PDB file of C-alpha atoms in Angstrom:
ATOM      1  CA  MET A   1      26.958 184.754   7.156  1.00  0.00           C
ATOM      2  CA  THR A   2      30.157 184.874   5.106  1.00  0.00           C
ATOM      3  CA  GLU A   3      30.940 186.628   1.832  1.00  0.00           C
ATOM      4  CA  PHE A   4      32.610 184.661  -0.967  1.00  0.00           C
ATOM      5  CA  HIS A   5      34.124 185.773  -4.280  1.00  0.00           C
ATOM      6  CA  LEU A   6      34.196 182.641  -6.440  1.00  0.00           C
ATOM      7  CA  SER A   7      35.019 181.746 -10.030  1.00  0.00           C
ATOM      8  CA  THR A   8      33.061 179.446 -12.291  1.00  0.00           C
ATOM      9  CA  PRO A   9      33.048 176.541 -12.631  1.00  0.00           C
ATOM     10  CA  LEU A  10      32.530 176.030  -8.911  1.00  0.00           C
ATOM     11  CA  SER A  11      34.646 173.275  -7.403  1.00  0.00           C
ATOM     12  CA  LYS A  12      33.561 170.677  -4.843  1.00  0.00           C
ATOM     13  CA  SER A  13      35.475 172.634  -2.178  1.00  0.00           C
ATOM     14  CA  ASP A  14      33.632 175.828  -3.222  1.00  0.00           C
ATOM     15  CA  LEU A  15      30.302 174.056  -2.796  1.00  0.00           C
ATOM     16  CA  ASP A  16      31.275 172.484   0.537  1.00  0.00           C
ATOM     17  CA  GLN A  17      32.136 175.819   2.138  1.00  0.00           C
ATOM     18  CA  LEU A  18      28.851 177.539   1.230  1.00  0.00           C
ATOM     19  CA  SER A  19      25.947 177.644   3.682  1.00  0.00           C
ATOM     20  CA  THR A  20      22.475 179.121   3.386  1.00  0.00           C
ATOM     21  CA  GLY A  21      22.525 182.866   3.961  1.00  0.00           C
ATOM     22  CA  ASP A  22      26.081 183.326   2.701  1.00  0.00           C
ATOM     23  CA  ILE A  23      26.701 186.050   0.106  1.00  0.00           C
ATOM     24  CA  VAL A  24      28.381 185.084  -3.177  1.00  0.00           C
ATOM     25  CA  TYR A  25      29.837 187.105  -6.043  1.00  0.00           C
ATOM     26  CA  LEU A  26      30.671 185.101  -9.182  1.00  0.00           C
ATOM     27  CA  THR A  27      33.293 185.731 -11.833  1.00  0.00           C
ATOM     28  CA  GLY A  28      33.518 183.641 -14.982  1.00  0.00           C
ATOM     29  CA  THR A  29      30.944 182.144 -17.324  1.00  0.00           C
ATOM     30  CA  VAL A  30      27.202 181.986 -16.691  1.00  0.00           C
ATOM     31  CA  LEU A  31      24.584 180.559 -19.074  1.00  0.00           C
ATOM     32  CA  THR A  32      21.006 181.823 -19.072  1.00  0.00           C
ATOM     33  CA  ALA A  33      18.184 179.285 -19.312  1.00  0.00           C
ATOM     34  CA  ARG A  34      14.476 179.629 -18.680  1.00  0.00           C
ATOM     35  CA  ASP A  35      11.511 177.282 -19.203  1.00  0.00           C
ATOM     36  CA  GLU A  36      11.887 176.685 -22.936  1.00  0.00           C
ATOM     37  CA  ALA A  37      15.650 176.183 -22.781  1.00  0.00           C
ATOM     38  CA  HIS A  38      15.261 173.684 -19.915  1.00  0.00           C
ATOM     39  CA  ALA A  39      12.616 171.798 -21.890  1.00  0.00           C
ATOM     40  CA  ARG A  40      14.847 171.685 -24.967  1.00  0.00           C
ATOM     41  CA  ILE A  41      17.866 170.525 -22.945  1.00  0.00           C
ATOM     42  CA  LEU A  42      15.779 167.630 -21.622  1.00  0.00           C
ATOM     43  CA  GLU A  43      14.452 166.846 -25.129  1.00  0.00           C
ATOM     44  CA  PHE A  44      18.029 166.664 -26.461  1.00  0.00           C
ATOM     45  CA  THR A  45      18.965 164.426 -23.536  1.00  0.00           C
ATOM     46  CA  GLU A  46      16.039 162.057 -24.090  1.00  0.00           C
ATOM     47  CA  ARG A  47      16.956 161.736 -27.781  1.00  0.00           C
ATOM     48  CA  GLY A  48      20.618 161.156 -26.924  1.00  0.00           C
ATOM     49  CA  GLU A  49      21.693 164.288 -28.799  1.00  0.00           C
ATOM     50  CA  GLU A  50      24.673 166.362 -27.748  1.00  0.00           C
ATOM     51  CA  LEU A  51      23.977 169.895 -26.562  1.00  0.00           C
ATOM     52  CA  PRO A  52      25.588 172.756 -28.520  1.00  0.00           C
ATOM     53  CA  PHE A  53      26.996 174.135 -25.227  1.00  0.00           C
ATOM     54  CA  ASP A  54      28.785 172.531 -22.304  1.00  0.00           C
ATOM     55  CA  LEU A  55      27.019 172.161 -18.957  1.00  0.00           C
ATOM     56  CA  GLU A  56      30.011 170.575 -17.190  1.00  0.00           C
ATOM     57  CA  GLY A  57      30.403 172.631 -14.011  1.00  0.00           C
ATOM     58  CA  ALA A  58      27.986 175.216 -15.398  1.00  0.00           C
ATOM     59  CA  ALA A  59      26.300 178.059 -13.577  1.00  0.00           C
ATOM     60  CA  ILE A  60      22.778 178.450 -14.988  1.00  0.00           C
ATOM     61  CA  TYR A  61      21.049 181.795 -14.530  1.00  0.00           C
ATOM     62  CA  HIS A  62      17.238 181.747 -14.660  1.00  0.00           C
ATOM     63  CA  CYS A  63      17.003 184.936 -16.664  1.00  0.00           C
ATOM     64  CA  GLY A  64      15.360 186.294 -19.798  1.00  0.00           C
ATOM     65  CA  PRO A  65      17.725 189.122 -20.656  1.00  0.00           C
ATOM     66  CA  LEU A  66      16.994 192.126 -22.799  1.00  0.00           C
ATOM     67  CA  MET A  67      19.744 192.433 -25.401  1.00  0.00           C
ATOM     68  CA  GLU A  68      20.715 195.032 -27.963  1.00  0.00           C
ATOM     69  CA  GLN A  69      22.921 194.475 -30.981  1.00  0.00           C
ATOM     70  CA  LYS A  70      25.606 197.131 -31.563  1.00  0.00           C
ATOM     71  CA  ASP A  71      28.409 196.892 -34.099  1.00  0.00           C
ATOM     72  CA  ASN A  72      27.651 193.211 -34.727  1.00  0.00           C
ATOM     73  CA  LYS A  73      27.961 192.407 -31.007  1.00  0.00           C
ATOM     74  CA  TRP A  74      25.285 191.728 -28.415  1.00  0.00           C
ATOM     75  CA  GLU A  75      25.153 193.951 -25.353  1.00  0.00           C
ATOM     76  CA  VAL A  76      23.087 193.397 -22.241  1.00  0.00           C
ATOM     77  CA  VAL A  77      20.511 196.074 -21.501  1.00  0.00           C
ATOM     78  CA  ALA A  78      18.842 194.316 -18.556  1.00  0.00           C
ATOM     79  CA  ALA A  79      19.330 190.864 -17.052  1.00  0.00           C
ATOM     80  CA  GLY A  80      17.222 190.442 -13.946  1.00  0.00           C
ATOM     81  CA  PRO A  81      16.401 187.025 -12.500  1.00  0.00           C
ATOM     82  CA  THR A  82      13.182 185.230 -13.315  1.00  0.00           C
ATOM     83  CA  THR A  83      11.120 183.076 -10.959  1.00  0.00           C
ATOM     84  CA  SER A  84      13.115 179.897 -10.433  1.00  0.00           C
ATOM     85  CA  ALA A  85      10.202 177.827  -9.109  1.00  0.00           C
ATOM     86  CA  ARG A  86       9.028 177.445 -12.720  1.00  0.00           C
ATOM     87  CA  MET A  87      12.092 175.289 -13.400  1.00  0.00           C
ATOM     88  CA  SER A  88      11.704 173.150 -10.254  1.00  0.00           C
ATOM     89  CA  LYS A  89      10.052 170.175 -12.007  1.00  0.00           C
ATOM     90  CA  MET A  90      12.777 169.978 -14.670  1.00  0.00           C
ATOM     91  CA  THR A  91      15.750 170.533 -12.366  1.00  0.00           C
ATOM     92  CA  PRO A  92      16.083 167.004 -10.895  1.00  0.00           C
ATOM     93  CA  ARG A  93      16.286 165.459 -14.397  1.00  0.00           C
ATOM     94  CA  LEU A  94      18.751 168.133 -15.497  1.00  0.00           C
ATOM     95  CA  LEU A  95      20.999 167.425 -12.495  1.00  0.00           C
ATOM     96  CA  GLU A  96      20.812 163.648 -13.038  1.00  0.00           C
ATOM     97  CA  ARG A  97      22.429 164.057 -16.442  1.00  0.00           C
ATOM     98  CA  TYR A  98      24.586 167.182 -16.187  1.00  0.00           C
ATOM     99  CA  ASN A  99      27.150 168.385 -13.658  1.00  0.00           C
ATOM    100  CA  VAL A 100      25.629 171.833 -13.110  1.00  0.00           C
ATOM    101  CA  THR A 101      27.168 173.387  -9.989  1.00  0.00           C
ATOM    102  CA  ALA A 102      25.082 176.546  -9.536  1.00  0.00           C
ATOM    103  CA  LEU A 103      21.552 177.675 -10.282  1.00  0.00           C
ATOM    104  CA  ILE A 104      20.848 181.391 -10.005  1.00  0.00           C
ATOM    105  CA  GLY A 105      17.402 182.929  -9.910  1.00  0.00           C
ATOM    106  CA  LYS A 106      14.648 184.560  -7.934  1.00  0.00           C
ATOM    107  CA  GLY A 107      12.331 183.359  -5.216  1.00  0.00           C
ATOM    108  CA  GLY A 108      13.606 179.903  -4.366  1.00  0.00           C
ATOM    109  CA  MET A 109      12.810 176.502  -5.830  1.00  0.00           C
ATOM    110  CA  ASN A 110      10.431 173.761  -4.745  1.00  0.00           C
ATOM    111  CA  ASN A 111      11.582 170.257  -3.811  1.00  0.00           C
ATOM    112  CA  VAL A 112      15.092 170.505  -5.257  1.00  0.00           C
ATOM    113  CA  ALA A 113      17.206 170.504  -2.063  1.00  0.00           C
ATOM    114  CA  GLY A 114      17.595 166.718  -2.336  1.00  0.00           C
ATOM    115  CA  PRO A 115      18.735 166.666  -5.988  1.00  0.00           C
ATOM    116  CA  LEU A 116      21.147 169.574  -5.308  1.00  0.00           C
ATOM    117  CA  LYS A 117      22.730 167.807  -2.328  1.00  0.00           C
ATOM    118  CA  GLY A 118      26.435 167.221  -2.803  1.00  0.00           C
ATOM    119  CA  LYS A 119      26.597 168.719  -6.285  1.00  0.00           C
ATOM    120  CA  CYS A 120      24.945 172.103  -6.732  1.00  0.00           C
ATOM    121  CA  VAL A 121      23.789 175.278  -4.961  1.00  0.00           C
ATOM    122  CA  TYR A 122      20.879 177.617  -5.574  1.00  0.00           C
ATOM    123  CA  LEU A 123      21.894 181.276  -5.460  1.00  0.00           C
ATOM    124  CA  ALA A 124      19.140 183.848  -5.120  1.00  0.00           C
ATOM    125  CA  PHE A 125      19.402 187.230  -6.827  1.00  0.00           C
ATOM    126  CA  THR A 126      17.028 189.927  -5.642  1.00  0.00           C
ATOM    127  CA  GLY A 127      14.227 190.661  -8.091  1.00  0.00           C
ATOM    128  CA  GLY A 128      14.098 194.133  -9.605  1.00  0.00           C
ATOM    129  CA  CYS A 129      17.874 194.299 -10.028  1.00  0.00           C
ATOM    130  CA  ALA A 130      18.019 193.897 -13.814  1.00  0.00           C
ATOM    131  CA  ALA A 131      20.217 196.968 -14.308  1.00  0.00           C
ATOM    132  CA  LEU A 132      22.564 195.955 -11.463  1.00  0.00           C
ATOM    133  CA  ALA A 133      22.935 192.493 -12.977  1.00  0.00           C
ATOM    134  CA  ALA A 134      23.686 193.977 -16.392  1.00  0.00           C
ATOM    135  CA  GLU A 135      26.464 196.120 -14.909  1.00  0.00           C
ATOM    136  CA  ASN A 136      28.308 192.984 -13.804  1.00  0.00           C
ATOM    137  CA  ILE A 137      28.098 191.282 -17.196  1.00  0.00           C
ATOM    138  CA  GLN A 138      31.277 192.103 -19.067  1.00  0.00           C
ATOM    139  CA  LYS A 139      30.559 190.387 -22.347  1.00  0.00           C
ATOM    140  CA  VAL A 140      28.055 188.311 -24.296  1.00  0.00           C
ATOM    141  CA  GLU A 141      30.125 185.419 -25.634  1.00  0.00           C
ATOM    142  CA  THR A 142      27.452 183.861 -27.838  1.00  0.00           C
ATOM    143  CA  VAL A 143      23.809 182.828 -28.039  1.00  0.00           C
ATOM    144  CA  TYR A 144      22.277 179.400 -28.678  1.00  0.00           C
ATOM    145  CA  TRP A 145      18.735 178.516 -29.673  1.00  0.00           C
ATOM    146  CA  SER A 146      17.824 182.060 -30.701  1.00  0.00           C
ATOM    147  CA  ASP A 147      14.765 180.525 -32.404  1.00  0.00           C
ATOM    148  CA  LEU A 148      13.237 180.361 -28.897  1.00  0.00           C
ATOM    149  CA  GLY A 149      13.240 184.170 -28.747  1.00  0.00           C
ATOM    150  CA  MET A 150      15.444 186.588 -26.862  1.00  0.00           C
ATOM    151  CA  PRO A 151      14.290 185.788 -23.301  1.00  0.00           C
ATOM    152  CA  GLU A 152      14.228 181.997 -23.803  1.00  0.00           C
ATOM    153  CA  ALA A 153      17.486 181.586 -25.738  1.00  0.00           C
ATOM    154  CA  VAL A 154      20.645 180.370 -23.993  1.00  0.00           C
ATOM    155  CA  TRP A 155      23.034 183.293 -23.637  1.00  0.00           C
ATOM    156  CA  VAL A 156      26.640 182.638 -22.631  1.00  0.00           C
ATOM    157  CA  LEU A 157      27.798 185.543 -20.487  1.00  0.00           C
ATOM    158  CA  LYS A 158      31.146 186.543 -19.017  1.00  0.00           C
ATOM    159  CA  VAL A 159      30.553 188.056 -15.581  1.00  0.00           C
ATOM    160  CA  LYS A 160      32.701 189.767 -12.980  1.00  0.00           C
ATOM    161  CA  ASN A 161      31.645 190.094  -9.342  1.00  0.00           C
ATOM    162  CA  PHE A 162      28.126 189.078 -10.350  1.00  0.00           C
ATOM    163  CA  GLY A 163      25.905 189.544  -7.340  1.00  0.00           C
ATOM    164  CA  PRO A 164      25.229 189.902  -4.531  1.00  0.00           C
ATOM    165  CA  LEU A 165      23.774 186.397  -4.585  1.00  0.00           C
ATOM    166  CA  ILE A 166      22.420 184.743  -1.443  1.00  0.00           C
ATOM    167  CA  VAL A 167      22.893 181.003  -0.942  1.00  0.00           C
ATOM    168  CA  GLY A 168      19.254 179.923  -0.838  1.00  0.00           C
ATOM    169  CA  ILE A 169      19.897 176.163  -0.995  1.00  0.00           C
ATOM    170  CA  ASP A 170      23.333 174.839  -0.142  1.00  0.00           C
ATOM    171  CA  ALA A 171      24.955 171.584  -1.255  1.00  0.00           C
ATOM    172  CA  LYS A 172      24.300 170.110   2.194  1.00  0.00           C
ATOM    173  CA  GLY A 173      20.557 170.080   1.492  1.00  0.00           C
ATOM    174  CA  ASN A 174      19.640 173.123   3.608  1.00  0.00           C
ATOM    175  CA  ASP A 175      16.886 175.261   2.072  1.00  0.00           C
ATOM    176  CA  LEU A 176      16.621 178.826   3.381  1.00  0.00           C
ATOM    177  CA  PHE A 177      13.294 179.398   1.617  1.00  0.00           C
ATOM    178  CA  ALA A 178      11.720 176.241   3.093  1.00  0.00           C
ATOM    179  CA  LYS A 179      12.839 177.298   6.593  1.00  0.00           C
ATOM    180  CA  ILE A 180      11.352 180.774   6.162  1.00  0.00           C
ATOM    181  CA  ASP A 181       8.127 179.280   4.788  1.00  0.00           C
ATOM    182  CA  GLU A 182       7.853 176.884   7.740  1.00  0.00           C
ATOM    183  CA  LYS A 183       8.481 179.698  10.225  1.00  0.00           C
ATOM    184  CA  ALA A 184       5.819 181.868   8.559  1.00  0.00           C
ATOM    185  CA  ARG A 185       3.297 178.996   8.640  1.00  0.00           C
ATOM    186  CA  ASN A 186       3.953 178.453  12.344  1.00  0.00           C
ATOM    187  CA  ILE A 187       3.437 182.147  13.086  1.00  0.00           C
ATOM    188  CA  PHE A 188       0.306 182.259  10.936  1.00  0.00           C
ATOM    189  CA  SER A 189      -1.168 179.141  12.595  1.00  0.00           C
ATOM    190  CA  ARG A 190      -0.776 180.762  16.026  1.00  0.00           C
ATOM    191  CA  LEU A 191      -2.642 183.853  14.801  1.00  0.00           C
ATOM    192  CA  ILE A 192      -5.770 181.991  13.745  1.00  0.00           C
TER     193      ILE A 192
END
């Protein structure tokens, strides 16, 4: 296990050096997107419409942050990860069209190791760390699709040393969560 301090957007060499179990801290720009934002991104794509934000090299954080407006600026109150598996079905189509280099969330993703291979990593943030995550967000740059509601909107965040994040799926196709699941099933099958 190695610790990395990386800046967004992640480069090909950044992705190549990461392996499952490594610890990552990110500095740069991160965009939040949950179920509704993913669905809208895919709707825009299917209609051939341009997105109002750039996903080239993007780091997408599966998060529904709690925000507060002070002096005409948004501030993050809490920004813990949401369950990434909910976005698993939409992720392959998203990655076919957009050069997203990092997905950040909680609890792993199902059947996305193949689509991530060679182009993207999944970084797991421990659930229950909403206040810790908020501490590492320096600034809310802007918000898109606020009509979806605060947790579903796309928030553009400037982060510094955002983490610790664990490489759950690396760009080589290795899936830490799948390995743990398989090991648990093997142990369970021996017990019955």
